[in-house]
Structures are given as C-alpha cells and as structure tokens.
PDB file of C-alpha atoms in Angstrom:
ATOM      1  CA  LEU I   4     -41.531 -40.116 -32.289  1.00 52.00           C
ATOM      2  CA  ALA I   5     -44.179 -41.968 -34.206  1.00 58.00           C
ATOM      3  CA  LYS I   6     -42.685 -43.450 -37.353  1.00 82.00           C
ATOM      4  CA  THR I   7     -44.662 -43.716 -40.558  1.00 90.00           C
ATOM      5  CA  THR I   8     -44.367 -46.286 -43.323  1.00 93.00           C
ATOM      6  CA  GLN I   9     -45.734 -45.771 -46.831  1.00 96.00           C
ATOM      7  CA  PRO I  10     -45.250 -47.516 -50.175  1.00 97.00           C
ATOM      8  CA  ILE I  11     -42.329 -45.978 -52.037  1.00 96.00           C
ATOM      9  CA  SER I  12     -44.210 -45.686 -55.303  1.00 97.00           C
ATOM     10  CA  MET I  13     -47.571 -46.281 -56.950  1.00 97.00           C
ATOM     11  CA  ASP I  14     -48.850 -46.169 -60.498  1.00 97.00           C
ATOM     12  CA  SER I  15     -52.362 -45.343 -61.635  1.00 97.00           C
ATOM     13  CA  TYR I  16     -54.305 -44.192 -64.678  1.00 98.00           C
ATOM     14  CA  GLU I  17     -56.359 -41.107 -65.273  1.00 97.00           C
ATOM     15  CA  GLY I  18     -59.861 -41.344 -63.896  1.00 97.00           C
ATOM     16  CA  GLN I  19     -59.090 -44.050 -61.360  1.00 97.00           C
ATOM     17  CA  GLU I  20     -59.368 -43.768 -57.594  1.00 97.00           C
ATOM     18  CA  VAL I  21     -56.042 -44.000 -55.773  1.00 98.00           C
ATOM     19  CA  ASN I  22     -55.659 -45.123 -52.184  1.00 98.00           C
ATOM     20  CA  ILE I  23     -52.353 -44.592 -50.389  1.00 98.00           C
ATOM     21  CA  THR I  24     -51.990 -46.242 -47.016  1.00 97.00           C
ATOM     22  CA  CYS I  25     -49.700 -45.098 -44.232  1.00 95.00           C
ATOM     23  CA  SER I  26     -48.943 -47.182 -41.169  1.00 95.00           C
ATOM     24  CA  HIS I  27     -48.135 -45.525 -37.846  1.00 91.00           C
ATOM     25  CA  ASN I  28     -48.186 -48.290 -35.266  1.00 89.00           C
ATOM     26  CA  ASN I  29     -47.041 -46.228 -32.281  1.00 86.00           C
ATOM     27  CA  ILE I  30     -49.268 -43.215 -32.807  1.00 87.00           C
ATOM     28  CA  ALA I  31     -49.935 -41.314 -29.584  1.00 85.00           C
ATOM     29  CA  THR I  32     -53.324 -40.350 -28.190  1.00 86.00           C
ATOM     30  CA  ASN I  33     -52.900 -36.665 -29.015  1.00 82.00           C
ATOM     31  CA  ASP I  34     -51.499 -37.144 -32.527  1.00 86.00           C
ATOM     32  CA  TYR I  35     -53.218 -35.940 -35.663  1.00 89.00           C
ATOM     33  CA  ILE I  36     -52.521 -37.458 -39.083  1.00 92.00           C
ATOM     34  CA  THR I  37     -51.688 -35.041 -41.866  1.00 93.00           C
ATOM     35  CA  TRP I  38     -51.055 -35.563 -45.573  1.00 96.00           C
ATOM     36  CA  TYR I  39     -49.064 -33.301 -47.892  1.00 97.00           C
ATOM     37  CA  GLN I  40     -48.508 -33.281 -51.654  1.00 98.00           C
ATOM     38  CA  GLN I  41     -45.257 -32.131 -53.225  1.00 97.00           C
ATOM     39  CA  PHE I  42     -44.419 -31.420 -56.853  1.00 96.00           C
ATOM     40  CA  PRO I  43     -40.763 -31.284 -57.992  1.00 91.00           C
ATOM     41  CA  SER I  44     -38.904 -28.148 -56.897  1.00 86.00           C
ATOM     42  CA  GLN I  45     -41.913 -26.834 -54.966  1.00 92.00           C
ATOM     43  CA  GLY I  46     -42.803 -26.749 -51.293  1.00 95.00           C
ATOM     44  CA  PRO I  47     -45.238 -29.340 -49.932  1.00 96.00           C
ATOM     45  CA  ARG I  48     -48.921 -28.454 -49.983  1.00 96.00           C
ATOM     46  CA  PHE I  49     -51.379 -29.475 -47.271  1.00 95.00           C
ATOM     47  CA  ILE I  50     -54.033 -31.915 -48.473  1.00 96.00           C
ATOM     48  CA  ILE I  51     -55.971 -33.116 -45.459  1.00 96.00           C
ATOM     49  CA  GLN I  52     -55.754 -33.756 -41.719  1.00 93.00           C
ATOM     50  CA  GLY I  53     -57.723 -36.006 -39.407  1.00 93.00           C
ATOM     51  CA  TYR I  54     -57.850 -37.572 -35.972  1.00 92.00           C
ATOM     52  CA  LYS I  55     -60.249 -40.498 -36.357  1.00 91.00           C
ATOM     53  CA  THR I  56     -62.907 -42.011 -38.658  1.00 91.00           C
ATOM     54  CA  LYS I  57     -63.328 -40.196 -41.948  1.00 96.00           C
ATOM     55  CA  VAL I  58     -62.530 -36.696 -43.146  1.00 96.00           C
ATOM     56  CA  THR I  59     -63.404 -35.405 -46.593  1.00 96.00           C
ATOM     57  CA  ASN I  60     -62.610 -32.160 -48.363  1.00 95.00           C
ATOM     58  CA  GLU I  61     -62.795 -30.956 -51.938  1.00 94.00           C
ATOM     59  CA  VAL I  62     -59.667 -32.830 -53.043  1.00 94.00           C
ATOM     60  CA  ALA I  63     -59.382 -36.005 -50.952  1.00 97.00           C
ATOM     61  CA  SER I  64     -60.725 -38.251 -48.235  1.00 98.00           C
ATOM     62  CA  LEU I  65     -58.860 -39.607 -45.239  1.00 98.00           C
ATOM     63  CA  PHE I  66     -59.917 -42.859 -43.627  1.00 97.00           C
ATOM     64  CA  ILE I  67     -58.668 -43.688 -40.137  1.00 97.00           C
ATOM     65  CA  PRO I  68     -59.677 -46.988 -38.485  1.00 96.00           C
ATOM     66  CA  ALA I  69     -60.632 -47.179 -34.836  1.00 95.00           C
ATOM     67  CA  ASP I  70     -57.181 -48.304 -33.665  1.00 95.00           C
ATOM     68  CA  ARG I  71     -55.582 -45.370 -35.587  1.00 94.00           C
ATOM     69  CA  LYS I  72     -52.519 -47.476 -36.419  1.00 94.00           C
ATOM     70  CA  SER I  73     -52.915 -46.701 -40.094  1.00 95.00           C
ATOM     71  CA  SER I  74     -54.609 -44.208 -42.360  1.00 96.00           C
ATOM     72  CA  THR I  75     -55.573 -44.155 -46.030  1.00 98.00           C
ATOM     73  CA  LEU I  76     -55.534 -41.143 -48.301  1.00 98.00           C
ATOM     74  CA  SER I  77     -58.070 -41.525 -51.081  1.00 98.00           C
ATOM     75  CA  LEU I  78     -57.803 -39.436 -54.257  1.00 98.00           C
ATOM     76  CA  PRO I  79     -60.929 -39.758 -56.421  1.00 95.00           C
ATOM     77  CA  ARG I  80     -60.589 -39.817 -60.209  1.00 94.00           C
ATOM     78  CA  VAL I  81     -56.922 -38.813 -60.489  1.00 97.00           C
ATOM     79  CA  SER I  82     -55.562 -36.802 -63.383  1.00 97.00           C
ATOM     80  CA  LEU I  83     -52.051 -36.377 -64.778  1.00 97.00           C
ATOM     81  CA  SER I  84     -51.620 -33.308 -62.557  1.00 96.00           C
ATOM     82  CA  ASP I  85     -51.908 -35.504 -59.457  1.00 97.00           C
ATOM     83  CA  THR I  86     -48.492 -36.992 -60.258  1.00 98.00           C
ATOM     84  CA  ALA I  87     -46.511 -36.007 -57.168  1.00 98.00           C
ATOM     85  CA  VAL I  88     -44.998 -37.270 -53.931  1.00 98.00           C
ATOM     86  CA  TYR I  89     -47.468 -37.740 -51.072  1.00 98.00           C
ATOM     87  CA  TYR I  90     -46.285 -37.569 -47.482  1.00 97.00           C
ATOM     88  CA  CYS I  91     -48.022 -38.823 -44.363  1.00 94.00           C
ATOM     89  CA  LEU I  92     -47.131 -37.071 -41.098  1.00 92.00           C
ATOM     90  CA  VAL I  93     -47.879 -37.978 -37.535  1.00 87.00           C
ATOM     91  CA  ASP I  94     -46.646 -35.402 -35.091  1.00 76.00           C
ATOM     92  CA  GLY I  95     -45.385 -37.913 -32.583  1.00 59.00           C
ATOM     93  CA  GLY I  96     -46.834 -36.199 -29.554  1.00 60.00           C
ATOM     94  CA  SER I  97     -43.994 -33.715 -29.517  1.00 68.00           C
ATOM     95  CA  TYR I  98     -45.390 -31.492 -32.274  1.00 71.00           C
ATOM     96  CA  ILE I  99     -42.207 -31.882 -34.279  1.00 78.00           C
ATOM     97  CA  PRO I 100     -43.243 -32.320 -37.883  1.00 81.00           C
ATOM     98  CA  THR I 101     -41.456 -35.371 -39.271  1.00 83.00           C
ATOM     99  CA  PHE I 102     -41.951 -36.278 -42.895  1.00 89.00           C
ATOM    100  CA  GLY I 103     -41.758 -39.958 -43.809  1.00 86.00           C
ATOM    101  CA  ARG I 104     -40.177 -41.169 -47.027  1.00 92.00           C
ATOM    102  CA  GLY I 105     -43.300 -40.388 -49.031  1.00 96.00           C
ATOM    103  CA  THR I 106     -45.083 -42.180 -51.860  1.00 98.00           C
ATOM    104  CA  SER I 107     -44.280 -41.212 -55.427  1.00 98.00           C
ATOM    105  CA  LEU I 108     -47.533 -41.432 -57.392  1.00 98.00           C
ATOM    106  CA  ILE I 109     -47.335 -41.551 -61.175  1.00 98.00           C
ATOM    107  CA  VAL I 110     -50.574 -41.133 -63.094  1.00 98.00           C
ATOM    108  CA  HIS I 111     -50.511 -42.448 -66.652  1.00 97.00           C
ATOM    109  CA  PRO I 112     -52.726 -41.295 -69.532  1.00 95.00           C
TER     110      PRO I 112
ATOM    111  CA  ASP Q  30     -53.014 -13.600 -48.496  1.00 67.00           C
ATOM    112  CA  THR Q  31     -52.190 -17.287 -47.958  1.00 70.00           C
ATOM    113  CA  GLU Q  32     -48.716 -17.187 -49.386  1.00 92.00           C
ATOM    114  CA  VAL Q  33     -45.261 -17.747 -47.985  1.00 97.00           C
ATOM    115  CA  THR Q  34     -42.572 -16.036 -50.045  1.00 97.00           C
ATOM    116  CA  GLN Q  35     -38.895 -16.912 -50.130  1.00 98.00           C
ATOM    117  CA  THR Q  36     -35.947 -15.060 -51.610  1.00 97.00           C
ATOM    118  CA  PRO Q  37     -33.808 -15.707 -53.481  1.00 97.00           C
ATOM    119  CA  LYS Q  38     -35.135 -18.561 -55.628  1.00 96.00           C
ATOM    120  CA  HIS Q  39     -31.634 -19.707 -56.450  1.00 97.00           C
ATOM    121  CA  LEU Q  40     -28.324 -19.068 -54.705  1.00 97.00           C
ATOM    122  CA  VAL Q  41     -24.800 -20.146 -55.584  1.00 96.00           C
ATOM    123  CA  MET Q  42     -22.142 -19.490 -52.991  1.00 93.00           C
ATOM    124  CA  GLY Q  43     -18.586 -20.415 -52.213  1.00 91.00           C
ATOM    125  CA  MET Q  44     -17.509 -22.051 -48.986  1.00 90.00           C
ATOM    126  CA  THR Q  45     -16.133 -18.799 -47.609  1.00 90.00           C
ATOM    127  CA  ASN Q  46     -19.165 -16.647 -48.434  1.00 91.00           C
ATOM    128  CA  LYS Q  47     -21.788 -15.293 -46.083  1.00 95.00           C
ATOM    129  CA  LYS Q  48     -25.337 -15.157 -47.401  1.00 96.00           C
ATOM    130  CA  SER Q  49     -28.884 -15.040 -46.065  1.00 97.00           C
ATOM    131  CA  LEU Q  50     -32.150 -16.650 -47.049  1.00 98.00           C
ATOM    132  CA  LYS Q  51     -35.358 -14.729 -46.394  1.00 98.00           C
ATOM    133  CA  CYS Q  52     -38.904 -15.856 -45.754  1.00 98.00           C
ATOM    134  CA  GLU Q  53     -42.041 -13.781 -45.264  1.00 98.00           C
ATOM    135  CA  GLN Q  54     -45.683 -14.484 -44.452  1.00 97.00           C
ATOM    136  CA  HIS Q  55     -48.613 -12.160 -43.779  1.00 94.00           C
ATOM    137  CA  MET Q  56     -51.157 -14.669 -42.531  1.00 94.00           C
ATOM    138  CA  GLY Q  57     -50.699 -13.767 -38.880  1.00 93.00           C
ATOM    139  CA  HIS Q  58     -49.108 -17.137 -38.197  1.00 94.00           C
ATOM    140  CA  ARG Q  59     -47.121 -17.397 -34.992  1.00 93.00           C
ATOM    141  CA  ALA Q  60     -45.011 -20.433 -35.895  1.00 93.00           C
ATOM    142  CA  MET Q  61     -42.365 -20.471 -38.623  1.00 95.00           C
ATOM    143  CA  TYR Q  62     -40.108 -23.296 -39.762  1.00 95.00           C
ATOM    144  CA  TRP Q  63     -36.960 -23.953 -41.762  1.00 97.00           C
ATOM    145  CA  TYR Q  64     -36.530 -27.268 -43.571  1.00 97.00           C
ATOM    146  CA  LYS Q  65     -33.744 -28.709 -45.695  1.00 97.00           C
ATOM    147  CA  GLN Q  66     -34.577 -31.065 -48.552  1.00 97.00           C
ATOM    148  CA  LYS Q  67     -32.079 -33.067 -50.559  1.00 96.00           C
ATOM    149  CA  ALA Q  68     -33.003 -34.526 -53.913  1.00 93.00           C
ATOM    150  CA  LYS Q  69     -35.504 -37.404 -53.709  1.00 92.00           C
ATOM    151  CA  LYS Q  70     -35.600 -37.174 -49.913  1.00 94.00           C
ATOM    152  CA  PRO Q  71     -38.298 -35.839 -47.579  1.00 94.00           C
ATOM    153  CA  PRO Q  72     -37.987 -32.394 -46.004  1.00 95.00           C
ATOM    154  CA  GLU Q  73     -35.954 -32.438 -42.786  1.00 94.00           C
ATOM    155  CA  LEU Q  74     -36.854 -30.018 -40.030  1.00 93.00           C
ATOM    156  CA  MET Q  75     -34.061 -27.643 -39.019  1.00 96.00           C
ATOM    157  CA  PHE Q  76     -35.625 -24.965 -36.807  1.00 95.00           C
ATOM    158  CA  VAL Q  77     -38.975 -23.955 -35.357  1.00 93.00           C
ATOM    159  CA  TYR Q  78     -39.812 -20.455 -34.157  1.00 95.00           C
ATOM    160  CA  SER Q  79     -42.875 -19.978 -32.008  1.00 92.00           C
ATOM    161  CA  TYR Q  80     -43.950 -16.436 -31.158  1.00 93.00           C
ATOM    162  CA  GLU Q  81     -40.580 -15.191 -32.466  1.00 94.00           C
ATOM    163  CA  LYS Q  82     -38.612 -17.415 -30.096  1.00 94.00           C
ATOM    164  CA  LEU Q  83     -36.490 -20.342 -31.205  1.00 94.00           C
ATOM    165  CA  SER Q  84     -38.306 -23.405 -29.901  1.00 89.00           C
ATOM    166  CA  ILE Q  85     -36.690 -26.259 -31.783  1.00 87.00           C
ATOM    167  CA  ASN Q  86     -33.158 -26.674 -33.146  1.00 88.00           C
ATOM    168  CA  GLU Q  87     -32.770 -30.124 -34.627  1.00 87.00           C
ATOM    169  CA  SER Q  88     -29.019 -30.341 -33.956  1.00 89.00           C
ATOM    170  CA  VAL Q  89     -28.224 -28.119 -36.899  1.00 94.00           C
ATOM    171  CA  PRO Q  90     -24.548 -27.102 -37.364  1.00 94.00           C
ATOM    172  CA  SER Q  91     -23.709 -23.567 -36.275  1.00 94.00           C
ATOM    173  CA  ARG Q  92     -22.873 -22.557 -39.844  1.00 95.00           C
ATOM    174  CA  PHE Q  93     -26.664 -22.194 -40.151  1.00 97.00           C
ATOM    175  CA  SER Q  94     -27.984 -19.349 -38.007  1.00 97.00           C
ATOM    176  CA  PRO Q  95     -31.715 -18.587 -37.906  1.00 97.00           C
ATOM    177  CA  GLU Q  96     -33.219 -15.240 -37.022  1.00 97.00           C
ATOM    178  CA  CYS Q  97     -36.809 -14.095 -36.547  1.00 96.00           C
ATOM    179  CA  PRO Q  98     -36.822 -10.267 -36.601  1.00 95.00           C
ATOM    180  CA  ASN Q  99     -40.609 -10.066 -36.246  1.00 93.00           C
ATOM    181  CA  SER Q 100     -43.679 -12.235 -36.535  1.00 91.00           C
ATOM    182  CA  SER Q 101     -43.760 -12.019 -40.350  1.00 96.00           C
ATOM    183  CA  LEU Q 102     -40.105 -12.553 -41.203  1.00 97.00           C
ATOM    184  CA  LEU Q 103     -37.696 -15.435 -40.886  1.00 98.00           C
ATOM    185  CA  ASN Q 104     -34.076 -15.404 -41.999  1.00 98.00           C
ATOM    186  CA  LEU Q 105     -31.473 -18.122 -42.310  1.00 98.00           C
ATOM    187  CA  HIS Q 106     -27.908 -16.834 -42.227  1.00 98.00           C
ATOM    188  CA  LEU Q 107     -25.327 -19.009 -43.946  1.00 97.00           C
ATOM    189  CA  HIS Q 108     -21.582 -18.965 -43.315  1.00 95.00           C
ATOM    190  CA  ALA Q 109     -18.759 -21.318 -44.239  1.00 94.00           C
ATOM    191  CA  LEU Q 110     -21.053 -23.884 -45.791  1.00 94.00           C
ATOM    192  CA  GLN Q 111     -19.902 -27.181 -47.251  1.00 95.00           C
ATOM    193  CA  PRO Q 112     -20.797 -28.623 -50.659  1.00 95.00           C
ATOM    194  CA  GLU Q 113     -22.989 -31.224 -48.910  1.00 96.00           C
ATOM    195  CA  ASP Q 114     -25.198 -28.364 -47.693  1.00 97.00           C
ATOM    196  CA  SER Q 115     -26.430 -27.892 -51.236  1.00 97.00           C
ATOM    197  CA  ALA Q 116     -30.191 -28.512 -51.110  1.00 97.00           C
ATOM    198  CA  LEU Q 117     -33.636 -26.945 -51.387  1.00 97.00           C
ATOM    199  CA  TYR Q 118     -34.311 -24.850 -48.291  1.00 98.00           C
ATOM    200  CA  LEU Q 119     -37.974 -24.554 -47.454  1.00 98.00           C
ATOM    201  CA  CYS Q 120     -39.689 -22.102 -45.159  1.00 98.00           C
ATOM    202  CA  ALA Q 121     -43.132 -22.790 -43.714  1.00 96.00           C
ATOM    203  CA  SER Q 122     -45.564 -21.173 -41.313  1.00 95.00           C
ATOM    204  CA  SER Q 123     -48.542 -22.339 -39.313  1.00 93.00           C
ATOM    205  CA  GLN Q 124     -51.182 -20.793 -37.114  1.00 91.00           C
ATOM    206  CA  ASP Q 125     -49.586 -22.001 -33.920  1.00 85.00           C
ATOM    207  CA  TRP Q 126     -47.278 -24.643 -32.547  1.00 83.00           C
ATOM    208  CA  ALA Q 127     -46.771 -26.671 -29.377  1.00 71.00           C
ATOM    209  CA  ARG Q 128     -50.413 -27.452 -28.830  1.00 67.00           C
ATOM    210  CA  ARG Q 129     -50.791 -29.576 -31.905  1.00 71.00           C
ATOM    211  CA  LEU Q 130     -49.484 -29.759 -35.430  1.00 75.00           C
ATOM    212  CA  TYR Q 131     -51.409 -27.240 -37.448  1.00 83.00           C
ATOM    213  CA  GLU Q 132     -51.517 -27.101 -41.243  1.00 89.00           C
ATOM    214  CA  GLN Q 133     -48.242 -25.734 -42.542  1.00 92.00           C
ATOM    215  CA  PHE Q 134     -48.020 -23.387 -45.494  1.00 95.00           C
ATOM    216  CA  PHE Q 135     -44.785 -23.809 -47.399  1.00 97.00           C
ATOM    217  CA  GLY Q 136     -42.895 -21.383 -49.575  1.00 97.00           C
ATOM    218  CA  PRO Q 137     -41.448 -22.388 -52.949  1.00 96.00           C
ATOM    219  CA  GLY Q 138     -37.970 -22.812 -51.488  1.00 97.00           C
ATOM    220  CA  THR Q 139     -34.474 -21.524 -52.215  1.00 98.00           C
ATOM    221  CA  ARG Q 140     -32.291 -23.815 -54.305  1.00 97.00           C
ATOM    222  CA  LEU Q 141     -28.828 -23.498 -52.745  1.00 97.00           C
ATOM    223  CA  THR Q 142     -25.627 -24.657 -54.409  1.00 97.00           C
ATOM    224  CA  VAL Q 143     -22.363 -24.528 -52.468  1.00 96.00           C
ATOM    225  CA  LEU Q 144     -19.222 -24.673 -54.606  1.00 94.00           C
TER     226      LEU Q 144
END
C-alpha cells in the first residue's frame, strides 16, 4: 500500500494561503490522491481529488507534479473555521482507503 | 439527499452487553464502510461492503459483526467488547468501490464507551 507522509501540524493566520504537502513516493499508476478535512467529533469531509497536474474547486486547489510522488493542498485565504485536521489519501492500487496521520492546521486570528 | 446518518450518537455499554450501531444513506451508493477512530488518530478501516456483499474485513475481531440488510443500510453488531474498543465509529458510503477510490461521504459517527 502506498504510504503517505504529511507534517503533523501547521499554524497560519486568517487571510493567508496555506499549503499542505503530502509525500507518497510509491504511488501506483492507477492511484488517485484525495484530501479530507475533519473537525473534532465529526466525520471527515471530502475536499478534493486529483490524478495529475492541477485540480481546483470552490474550496481548494490540488497541485500534483509530473512524477506524482507528492501533492500539495492549497487553501486560499484561510479563516478560523478552517482549523481542522487534513488527511491525504492514496488508495494504494488496492482501493483500500488508508488515512495517513493527518496535518493539524490551526488558524490564528 | 447527500447525508449519511448514524444512530445512536452516543453509546455506553458494559463488556457483556450486545448492542448495534446503525448507518443509513439514500444517495444510491453501492459501497459502504465502517471505520474506527481513536482520539487524535486517523480513521482505521474495519469493513467494506460492495453491492451488499462484504468485500474487505481488515482483520477485525469477531466481537464486531457487520451486516448490510439492503443497499441503504449498514449495521455493526457489538458483543463482548473490551474497554479498548471505546472509540468513534464512523460509517461512510461512496458511489462504487473496487474500480477506484471514489469520494466517501461520512456520517457524524457514534461515540462508543465500553465500561
């Protein structure tokens, strides 16, 4: 299974752009990269998914370089409500969803 | 309706009790999942049902017994649990499974405490 590595925690301030990078060195050809957000005592919520290059939706962008060994979730102009844990998933070619340790993002006023 | 519902929200049980967790979705999804999440840890996959058939069992102890009565419902039957089984139990569903990892929709979870 493809293993993911993310920073354990990050701090930011309201209005700033936040970039969270995930490394997945042994990603397989068929794997997609998916990011989830989780608030305390709630289920994770899908943010974005991509295969290569760049994907953008109304809440985030996902940048994937050509070698696909890493990906970066970009959150534009964060607010206090973006304080959460962010998980990067790579399905490992076996379609078994495996959450990494996640990045705890704290947004300060 | 893009919601996954779980009942109960909280459950306290003794080690000799039998209880069940319930999960429901009406999005027409054909894959449903059970996860276990301990405090400050990521969700850990327990079971995957695809088209109402158990497709993945991640070496879960037999005191946890999943059931998928129909395409909208998923149950997790609990019996003779241990205190270390106390956790947040999350249900999720997705459009499909076993072709690629589709977006999962998660419920709010059941907070289980085993005394």
